């Protein structure tokens, strides 16, 4: 059972230098931001298939708007089933959070990271370079993982979470932000705008998005959704206006 922690409003994210320096690569190769799988929430992922058929040994989650509301330390109800499934199948030592706030230099003394670990029951990986950086610390955290292709990265941001995974050959899963409206009021304002632009570019019905998705990078083991389904629901019904931030 996951315990609740007090709301965290003290954390302020600094500028993500790694994302800015990687942006040039993404402009040249926009398919770096194209995920292998796109689902509404972490609870629509088939974790059993990830482990048994995709060569995945560990799962890493973003935190804000992937597992919790922004800057909250309480597991969001829509993420509960997914996190529990990941823990049941991979074990606690093979599930962790890689956040661009908690566990970074924005979290002096690892105060927020420790609160999140207590509340959610999984580790927060400490890393000095923000996603799409942080591979060295992530790999070091999982002794059973021999190469990045054995990791699955799950998050709501294309330019940080998905680019991080794709740059290193991980299996990447993109989710919609958990929160909207008042529930999303604490979200980082810049991240909110950029996320909407990212999602519009990638998923709106236009030639650029279609072409980018058609060049999605392959994974070492997973051969595609038709051959090895990883989605537990019909995502078309759930996604709706994917680029809209409320």
Short mmCIF file of C-alpha atoms in Angstrom, two decimals:
data_model
loop_
_atom_site.label_atom_id
_atom_site.label_comp_id
_atom_site.label_asym_id
_atom_site.label_seq_id
_atom_site.Cartn_x
_atom_site.Cartn_y
_atom_site.Cartn_z
CA UNK A 1 0.00 0.00 0.00
CA UNK A 2 1.40 3.37 -0.98
CA UNK A 3 1.63 5.97 1.73
CA UNK A 4 0.89 9.64 1.29
CA UNK A 5 3.42 12.41 1.74
CA UNK A 6 2.90 16.06 2.28
CA UNK A 7 2.54 18.29 -0.72
CA UNK A 8 5.82 19.58 -2.10
CA UNK A 9 5.70 23.14 -3.39
CA UNK A 10 9.28 24.20 -2.60
CA UNK A 11 10.96 22.75 -5.65
CA UNK A 12 11.71 25.04 -8.59
CA UNK A 13 13.25 23.56 -11.71
CA UNK A 14 16.33 25.24 -13.09
CA UNK A 15 17.00 25.58 -16.82
CA UNK A 16 17.53 22.20 -18.46
CA UNK A 17 20.84 22.76 -20.25
CA UNK A 18 21.01 19.17 -21.54
CA UNK A 19 17.61 19.48 -23.23
CA UNK A 20 18.63 22.73 -24.88
CA UNK A 21 21.89 21.30 -26.21
CA UNK A 22 20.10 18.20 -27.47
CA UNK A 23 17.45 20.27 -29.25
CA UNK A 24 19.69 20.74 -32.30
CA UNK A 25 19.92 16.96 -32.69
CA UNK A 26 16.15 16.64 -32.41
CA UNK A 27 15.59 19.35 -35.04
CA UNK A 28 17.81 17.39 -37.42
CA UNK A 29 16.35 14.04 -36.36
CA UNK A 30 12.83 14.67 -35.00
CA UNK A 31 12.17 10.92 -34.83
CA UNK A 32 14.32 10.92 -31.68
CA UNK A 33 11.19 12.27 -29.97
CA UNK A 34 8.87 9.61 -31.42
CA UNK A 35 7.98 6.99 -28.78
CA UNK A 36 7.69 3.29 -29.48
CA UNK A 37 4.35 3.18 -27.63
CA UNK A 38 1.78 5.86 -26.74
CA UNK A 39 -0.85 5.21 -24.02
CA UNK A 40 -3.13 7.43 -21.91
CA UNK A 41 -1.54 6.51 -18.53
CA UNK A 42 1.01 4.16 -17.01
CA UNK A 43 -1.90 1.86 -16.13
CA UNK A 44 -2.48 0.94 -19.79
CA UNK A 45 0.95 -0.69 -20.24
CA UNK A 46 1.35 -4.46 -20.39
CA UNK A 47 4.32 -4.85 -18.01
CA UNK A 48 4.19 -8.64 -18.24
CA UNK A 49 4.83 -8.44 -21.99
CA UNK A 50 7.62 -5.90 -21.44
CA UNK A 51 9.46 -8.38 -19.23
CA UNK A 52 8.62 -11.63 -21.00
CA UNK A 53 8.84 -10.61 -24.67
CA UNK A 54 10.81 -7.36 -24.95
CA UNK A 55 13.99 -8.08 -23.02
CA UNK A 56 13.17 -5.38 -20.45
CA UNK A 57 14.71 -5.86 -17.00
CA UNK A 58 13.81 -2.54 -15.36
CA UNK A 59 11.30 0.29 -15.74
CA UNK A 60 12.04 3.96 -15.12
CA UNK A 61 9.26 6.50 -14.70
CA UNK A 62 9.17 10.26 -14.88
CA UNK A 63 7.34 11.63 -11.82
CA UNK A 64 5.31 14.81 -12.39
CA UNK A 65 2.19 14.19 -14.50
CA UNK A 66 3.30 10.58 -15.02
CA UNK A 67 2.90 9.12 -11.52
CA UNK A 68 1.74 12.15 -9.52
CA UNK A 69 0.21 15.56 -9.96
CA UNK A 70 2.92 18.21 -10.53
CA UNK A 71 5.02 18.83 -7.40
CA UNK A 72 2.87 16.47 -5.32
CA UNK A 73 4.26 13.38 -3.63
CA UNK A 74 1.05 11.36 -3.62
CA UNK A 75 0.50 8.66 -6.25
CA UNK A 76 -2.29 9.74 -8.60
CA UNK A 77 -5.32 7.38 -8.63
CA UNK A 78 -5.00 6.83 -12.40
CA UNK A 79 -1.39 5.70 -11.98
CA UNK A 80 -1.94 3.31 -9.06
CA UNK A 81 -2.72 0.18 -11.07
CA UNK A 82 0.19 0.74 -13.43
CA UNK A 83 2.83 1.31 -10.77
CA UNK A 84 1.59 -1.69 -8.79
CA UNK A 85 1.74 -3.87 -11.89
CA UNK A 86 5.30 -2.74 -12.62
CA UNK A 87 6.30 -3.53 -9.03
CA UNK A 88 4.59 -6.92 -9.06
CA UNK A 89 6.28 -7.98 -12.30
CA UNK A 90 9.73 -6.38 -12.09
CA UNK A 91 10.20 -6.12 -8.32
CA UNK A 92 10.90 -3.02 -6.27
CA UNK A 93 14.64 -2.97 -7.06
CA UNK A 94 13.94 -2.81 -10.80
CA UNK A 95 11.48 0.11 -10.77
CA UNK A 96 12.61 3.70 -10.18
CA UNK A 97 11.95 7.36 -10.87
CA UNK A 98 14.20 9.60 -12.96
CA UNK A 99 12.87 13.11 -12.43
CA UNK A 100 14.09 16.47 -13.70
CA UNK A 101 13.45 17.96 -10.27
CA UNK A 102 13.75 15.45 -7.41
CA UNK A 103 17.15 13.82 -7.26
CA UNK A 104 18.85 16.57 -9.29
CA UNK A 105 20.84 19.61 -8.21
CA UNK A 106 17.46 21.35 -7.79
CA UNK A 107 16.90 19.05 -4.80
CA UNK A 108 19.69 19.95 -2.34
CA UNK A 109 20.16 17.34 0.35
CA UNK A 110 17.85 14.95 -1.54
CA UNK A 111 15.00 16.17 0.68
CA UNK A 112 12.28 15.88 -1.96
CA UNK A 113 13.72 12.67 -3.35
CA UNK A 114 13.59 11.04 0.09
CA UNK A 115 9.97 12.16 0.63
CA UNK A 116 8.97 10.72 -2.74
CA UNK A 117 10.70 7.42 -2.02
CA UNK A 118 8.83 7.20 1.29
CA UNK A 119 5.48 8.07 -0.31
CA UNK A 120 5.66 5.93 -3.46
CA UNK A 121 7.81 3.06 -2.25
CA UNK A 122 10.30 3.21 -5.13
CA UNK A 123 13.75 4.71 -5.54
CA UNK A 124 14.44 8.16 -6.97
CA UNK A 125 17.69 8.01 -8.93
CA UNK A 126 20.13 10.82 -8.14
CA UNK A 127 21.59 12.38 -11.27
CA UNK A 128 23.49 15.59 -11.88
CA UNK A 129 22.53 16.06 -15.54
CA UNK A 130 18.84 16.39 -16.36
CA UNK A 131 17.07 14.25 -18.93
CA UNK A 132 17.90 13.63 -21.69
CA UNK A 133 21.12 13.27 -19.68
CA UNK A 134 21.60 10.99 -16.68
CA UNK A 135 22.32 7.66 -18.36
CA UNK A 136 25.41 6.85 -16.27
CA UNK A 137 23.58 7.15 -12.93
CA UNK A 138 20.54 5.32 -14.29
CA UNK A 139 22.55 2.34 -15.51
CA UNK A 140 24.51 2.22 -12.24
CA UNK A 141 21.27 1.99 -10.27
CA UNK A 142 20.25 -1.35 -11.85
CA UNK A 143 22.87 -4.11 -11.42
CA UNK A 144 20.80 -6.54 -13.49
CA UNK A 145 20.73 -4.21 -16.51
CA UNK A 146 23.64 -4.80 -18.87
CA UNK A 147 22.69 -2.35 -21.63
CA UNK A 148 20.16 0.49 -22.10
CA UNK A 149 17.96 -1.61 -24.43
CA UNK A 150 16.95 -3.55 -21.30
CA UNK A 151 15.37 -0.40 -19.83
CA UNK A 152 11.89 0.96 -20.48
CA UNK A 153 11.48 4.74 -20.08
CA UNK A 154 7.94 5.95 -19.33
CA UNK A 155 7.06 9.65 -19.25
CA UNK A 156 4.83 12.48 -20.45
CA UNK A 157 7.52 14.65 -22.11
CA UNK A 158 8.74 13.95 -25.62
CA UNK A 159 11.82 16.21 -25.54
CA UNK A 160 13.12 14.93 -22.22
CA UNK A 161 11.74 11.48 -21.32
CA UNK A 162 11.36 10.02 -24.82
CA UNK A 163 14.49 11.61 -26.31
CA UNK A 164 16.45 10.34 -23.27
CA UNK A 165 15.28 6.80 -23.93
CA UNK A 166 15.65 6.88 -27.70
CA UNK A 167 19.13 8.38 -27.64
CA UNK A 168 20.36 5.30 -25.79
CA UNK A 169 18.24 2.53 -27.32
CA UNK A 170 15.70 2.08 -24.51
CA UNK A 171 12.11 1.06 -25.17
CA UNK A 172 10.11 4.30 -24.82
CA UNK A 173 6.51 4.75 -23.70
CA UNK A 174 4.83 8.16 -23.87
CA UNK A 175 1.82 8.92 -21.66
CA UNK A 176 -0.58 11.83 -21.60
CA UNK A 177 -0.23 14.21 -18.64
CA UNK A 178 -2.29 12.89 -15.74
CA UNK A 179 -3.72 16.25 -14.77
CA UNK A 180 -5.58 19.11 -16.41
CA UNK A 181 -7.40 22.21 -15.27
CA UNK A 182 -7.17 23.09 -11.57
CA UNK A 183 -5.45 19.80 -10.76
CA UNK A 184 -2.61 20.86 -13.08
CA UNK A 185 -2.27 24.40 -11.69
CA UNK A 186 1.14 23.76 -10.12
CA UNK A 187 2.69 22.47 -13.32
CA UNK A 188 5.83 24.22 -14.54
CA UNK A 189 4.49 26.93 -16.88
CA UNK A 190 7.23 26.54 -19.50
CA UNK A 191 6.92 22.75 -19.45
CA UNK A 192 3.16 23.06 -19.88
CA UNK A 193 3.49 25.16 -23.03
CA UNK A 194 6.33 23.12 -24.51
CA UNK A 195 4.49 19.84 -23.84
CA UNK A 196 1.45 21.08 -25.74
CA UNK A 197 3.63 22.06 -28.72
CA UNK A 198 5.48 18.72 -28.61
CA UNK A 199 2.25 16.73 -28.60
CA UNK A 200 0.63 18.80 -31.35
CA UNK A 201 3.67 18.32 -33.57
CA UNK A 202 3.89 14.58 -32.97
CA UNK A 203 0.24 13.52 -32.98
CA UNK A 204 -1.82 16.07 -34.91
CA UNK A 205 -3.04 14.82 -38.27
CA UNK A 206 -0.50 16.54 -40.53
CA UNK A 207 2.29 15.33 -42.81
CA UNK A 208 5.13 16.33 -40.45
CA UNK A 209 3.79 14.31 -37.55
CA UNK A 210 2.95 11.32 -39.74
CA UNK A 211 6.40 11.35 -41.33
CA UNK A 212 8.16 11.69 -37.98
CA UNK A 213 6.21 8.78 -36.50
CA UNK A 214 6.95 6.67 -39.58
CA UNK A 215 10.67 6.95 -38.78
CA UNK A 216 10.30 5.84 -35.15
CA UNK A 217 13.53 4.14 -34.09
CA UNK A 218 13.47 0.38 -33.76
CA UNK A 219 14.15 -1.44 -30.50
CA UNK A 220 16.66 -4.27 -30.16
CA UNK A 221 14.04 -6.84 -29.07
CA UNK A 222 10.52 -5.40 -29.43
CA UNK A 223 9.40 -5.68 -33.06
CA UNK A 224 6.27 -3.56 -32.93
CA UNK A 225 2.78 -3.38 -31.49
CA UNK A 226 1.27 -5.79 -34.04
CA UNK A 227 3.78 -8.53 -33.25
CA UNK A 228 4.00 -7.89 -29.50
CA UNK A 229 1.12 -5.79 -28.07
CA UNK A 230 2.07 -3.59 -25.13
CA UNK A 231 -1.14 -1.51 -24.94
CA UNK A 232 -3.94 -2.70 -22.66
CA UNK A 233 -6.72 -0.44 -24.04
CA UNK A 234 -7.83 1.09 -27.30
CA UNK A 235 -5.84 4.29 -27.05
CA UNK A 236 -7.79 6.06 -29.82
CA UNK A 237 -10.80 6.41 -27.53
CA UNK A 238 -8.75 7.82 -24.67
CA UNK A 239 -6.38 10.25 -26.35
CA UNK A 240 -8.80 12.87 -27.65
CA UNK A 241 -7.23 16.28 -28.26
CA UNK A 242 -3.73 15.26 -27.41
CA UNK A 243 -2.11 18.66 -27.85
CA UNK A 244 -4.55 20.56 -25.70
CA UNK A 245 -3.29 21.86 -22.35
CA UNK A 246 -6.06 23.12 -20.09
#
